[in-house]
Coordinates of C-alpha atoms and ligand atoms in Angstrom, one line a residue:
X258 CA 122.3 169.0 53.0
X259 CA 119.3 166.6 54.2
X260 CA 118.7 163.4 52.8
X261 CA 115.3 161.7 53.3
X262 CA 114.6 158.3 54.2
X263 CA 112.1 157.1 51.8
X264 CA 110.7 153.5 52.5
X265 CA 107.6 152.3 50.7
X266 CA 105.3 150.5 53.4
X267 CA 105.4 146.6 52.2
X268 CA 106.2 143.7 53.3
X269 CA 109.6 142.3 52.1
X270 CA 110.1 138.4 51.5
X271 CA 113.9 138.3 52.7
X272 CA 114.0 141.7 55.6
X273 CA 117.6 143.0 55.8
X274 CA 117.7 142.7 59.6
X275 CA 116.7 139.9 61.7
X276 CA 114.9 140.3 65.1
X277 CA 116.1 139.0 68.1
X278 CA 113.7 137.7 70.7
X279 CA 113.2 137.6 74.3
X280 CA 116.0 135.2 76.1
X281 CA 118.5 136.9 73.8
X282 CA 121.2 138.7 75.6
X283 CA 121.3 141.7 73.3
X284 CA 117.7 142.7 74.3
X285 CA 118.9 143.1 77.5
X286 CA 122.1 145.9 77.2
X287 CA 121.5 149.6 77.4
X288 CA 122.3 151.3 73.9
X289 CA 124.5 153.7 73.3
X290 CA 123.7 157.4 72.3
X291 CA 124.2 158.0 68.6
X292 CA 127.5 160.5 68.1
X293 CA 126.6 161.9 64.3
X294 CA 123.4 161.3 62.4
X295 CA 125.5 160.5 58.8
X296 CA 124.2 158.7 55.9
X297 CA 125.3 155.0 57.7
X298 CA 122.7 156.1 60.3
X299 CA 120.1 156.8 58.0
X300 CA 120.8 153.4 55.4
X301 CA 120.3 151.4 59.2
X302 CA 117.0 153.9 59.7
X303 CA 115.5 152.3 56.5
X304 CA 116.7 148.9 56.9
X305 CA 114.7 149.4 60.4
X306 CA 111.7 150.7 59.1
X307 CA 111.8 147.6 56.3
X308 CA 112.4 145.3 58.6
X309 CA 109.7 146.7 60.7
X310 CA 106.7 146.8 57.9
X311 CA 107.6 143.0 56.8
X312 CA 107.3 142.0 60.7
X313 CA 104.0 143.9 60.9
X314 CA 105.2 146.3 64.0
X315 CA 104.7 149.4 64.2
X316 CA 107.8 149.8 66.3
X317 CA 110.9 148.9 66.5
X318 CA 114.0 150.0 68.6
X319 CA 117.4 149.4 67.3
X320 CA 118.9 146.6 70.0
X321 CA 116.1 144.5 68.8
X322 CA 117.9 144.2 65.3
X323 CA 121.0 143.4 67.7
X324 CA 122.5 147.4 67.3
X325 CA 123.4 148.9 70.4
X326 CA 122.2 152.3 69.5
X327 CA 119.4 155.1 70.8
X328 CA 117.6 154.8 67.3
X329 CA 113.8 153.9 67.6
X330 CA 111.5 153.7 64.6
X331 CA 107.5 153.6 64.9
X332 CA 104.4 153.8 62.5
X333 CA 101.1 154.1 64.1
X334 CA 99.6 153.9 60.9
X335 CA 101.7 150.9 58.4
X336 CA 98.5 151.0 56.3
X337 CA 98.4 154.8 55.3
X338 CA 100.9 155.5 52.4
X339 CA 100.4 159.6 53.5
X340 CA 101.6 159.2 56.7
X341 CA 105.5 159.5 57.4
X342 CA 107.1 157.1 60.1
X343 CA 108.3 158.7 63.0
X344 CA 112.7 158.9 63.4
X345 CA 113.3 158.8 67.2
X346 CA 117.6 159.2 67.6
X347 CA 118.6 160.0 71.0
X348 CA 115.2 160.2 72.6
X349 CA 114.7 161.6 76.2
X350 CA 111.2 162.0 77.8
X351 CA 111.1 165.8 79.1
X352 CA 108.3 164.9 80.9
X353 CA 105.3 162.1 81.7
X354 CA 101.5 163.2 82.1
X355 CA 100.6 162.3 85.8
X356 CA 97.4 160.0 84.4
X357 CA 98.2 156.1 83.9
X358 CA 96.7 153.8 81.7
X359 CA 96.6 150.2 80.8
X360 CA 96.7 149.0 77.5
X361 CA 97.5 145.7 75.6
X362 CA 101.2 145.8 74.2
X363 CA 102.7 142.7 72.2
X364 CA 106.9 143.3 70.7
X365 CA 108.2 142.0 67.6
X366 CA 110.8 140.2 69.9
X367 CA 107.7 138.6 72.0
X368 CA 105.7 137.1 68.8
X369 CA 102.3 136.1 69.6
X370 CA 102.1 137.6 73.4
X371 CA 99.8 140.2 74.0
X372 CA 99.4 141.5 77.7
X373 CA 97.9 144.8 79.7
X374 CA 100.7 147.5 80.6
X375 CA 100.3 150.7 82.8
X376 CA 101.7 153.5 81.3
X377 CA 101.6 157.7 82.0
X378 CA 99.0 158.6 78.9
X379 CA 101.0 161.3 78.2
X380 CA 104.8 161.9 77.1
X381 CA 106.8 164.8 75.9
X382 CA 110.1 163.7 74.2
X383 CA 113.1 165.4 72.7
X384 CA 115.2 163.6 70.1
X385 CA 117.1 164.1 66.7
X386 CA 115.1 163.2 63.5
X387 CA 117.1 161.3 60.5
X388 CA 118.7 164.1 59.2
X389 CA 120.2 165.1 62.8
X390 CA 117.7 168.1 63.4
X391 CA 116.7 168.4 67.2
X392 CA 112.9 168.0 67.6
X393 CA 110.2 168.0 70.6
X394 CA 106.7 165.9 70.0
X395 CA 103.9 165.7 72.8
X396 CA 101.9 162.3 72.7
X397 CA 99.1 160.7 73.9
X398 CA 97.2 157.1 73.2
X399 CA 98.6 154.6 70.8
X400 CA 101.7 156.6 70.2
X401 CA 102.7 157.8 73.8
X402 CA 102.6 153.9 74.4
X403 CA 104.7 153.1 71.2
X404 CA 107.3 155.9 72.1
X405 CA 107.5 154.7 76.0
X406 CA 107.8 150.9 75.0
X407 CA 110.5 151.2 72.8
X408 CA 112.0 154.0 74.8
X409 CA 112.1 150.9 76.9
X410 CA 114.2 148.8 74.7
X411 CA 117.2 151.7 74.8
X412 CA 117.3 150.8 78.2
X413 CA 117.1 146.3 77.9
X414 CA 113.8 146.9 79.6
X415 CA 110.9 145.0 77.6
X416 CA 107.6 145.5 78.1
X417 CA 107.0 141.8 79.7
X418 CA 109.0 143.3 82.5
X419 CA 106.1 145.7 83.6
X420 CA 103.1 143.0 83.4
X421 CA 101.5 143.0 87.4
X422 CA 100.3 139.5 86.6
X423 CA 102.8 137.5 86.9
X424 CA 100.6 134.3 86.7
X425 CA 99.1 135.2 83.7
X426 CA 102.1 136.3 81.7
X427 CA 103.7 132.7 83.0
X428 CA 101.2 131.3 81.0
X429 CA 101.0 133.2 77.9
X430 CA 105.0 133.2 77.9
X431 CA 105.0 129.6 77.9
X432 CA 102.3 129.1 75.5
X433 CA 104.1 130.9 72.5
X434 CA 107.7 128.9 73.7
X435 CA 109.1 131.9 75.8
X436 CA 110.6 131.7 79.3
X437 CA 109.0 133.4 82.2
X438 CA 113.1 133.4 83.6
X439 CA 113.6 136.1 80.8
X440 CA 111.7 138.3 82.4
X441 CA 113.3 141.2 84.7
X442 CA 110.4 142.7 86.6
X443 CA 110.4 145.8 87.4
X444 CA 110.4 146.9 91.2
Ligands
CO130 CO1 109.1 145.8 71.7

């Protein structure tokens, strides 16, 4: 039996899950694979995906609800009733396209910061959907980007991490109240 998580795309006054933001230890641990996909998986899926439309995002991984499981929710498109939000459990990349390109990322635990990220362009990822069923998706653009940032999050990386301007993120950082010492670059 499969049971479908059905969330209507609004915004909610009181979210059932609060987001945690950059500084916060929590961002910062790897989470842990996900042993069953049961109903308690799927009630947190569509608390996610709630929490997620009221927030404006169209991602969201679970550590940034302060969960410490592989469960990633994203929506490329929050303002399209027809189109179903993607269910990541468990995700592994099989493989990254060999091209790079920079885009402008912002994080529901960053509000307000908006910098450019390199990224491959293209992704192919295995994962379980919501009702436990293994599934492969190739991606490119918006959602290759959406699926390697909070791909990131599994692993406490965030995507402030990756910014090659370091002078420039110091000052966007500081200008929405964040500290440039919660940042972990990368290599
Ligand atoms: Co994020």
């Amino acid at each position: 039996m499969t049971a479908q998580v059905v969330v209507e795309k609004k915004k909610l006054e009181k979210p059932p899950l609060e987001i945690h933001y950059l500084g916060d230890r929590v961002l910062r641990s790897p989470a842990k694979r996900v042993a069953k996909v049961d109903q308690s998986i799927r009630q947190l899926v569509q608390e996610m995906l709630q929490t997620m439309y009221s927030a404006d995002g169209i991602g969201l991984a679970a550590p940034q609800v302060g969960v410490n499981k592989q469960i990633i929710v994203i929506d490329c498109e929050p303002d399209n009733p027809e189109m179903k939000p993607l269910v990541l459990i468990n995700p592994v990349i099989k493989r990254f396209g060999r091209a790079l390109c920079d885009a402008q990322e912002g994080c529901l635990s960053i509000p307000g910061v908006y910098m450019d990220v390199s990224r491959p362009e293209e992704v192919e990822v295995a994962y379980k959907d919501e009702n436990g069923r293994p599934q492969t998706l190739k991606a490119d653009g918006l959602l290759s980007r959406a699926i390697q940032h909070e791909m990131d999050h599994l692993n406490g990386v965030m995507f402030v991490d990756r910014v090659e301007n370091g002078l420039a993120l110091t000052e966007e950082l500081k200008k929405h109240g964040f500290s440039s010492q919660a940042v972990k670059p990368i290599k």
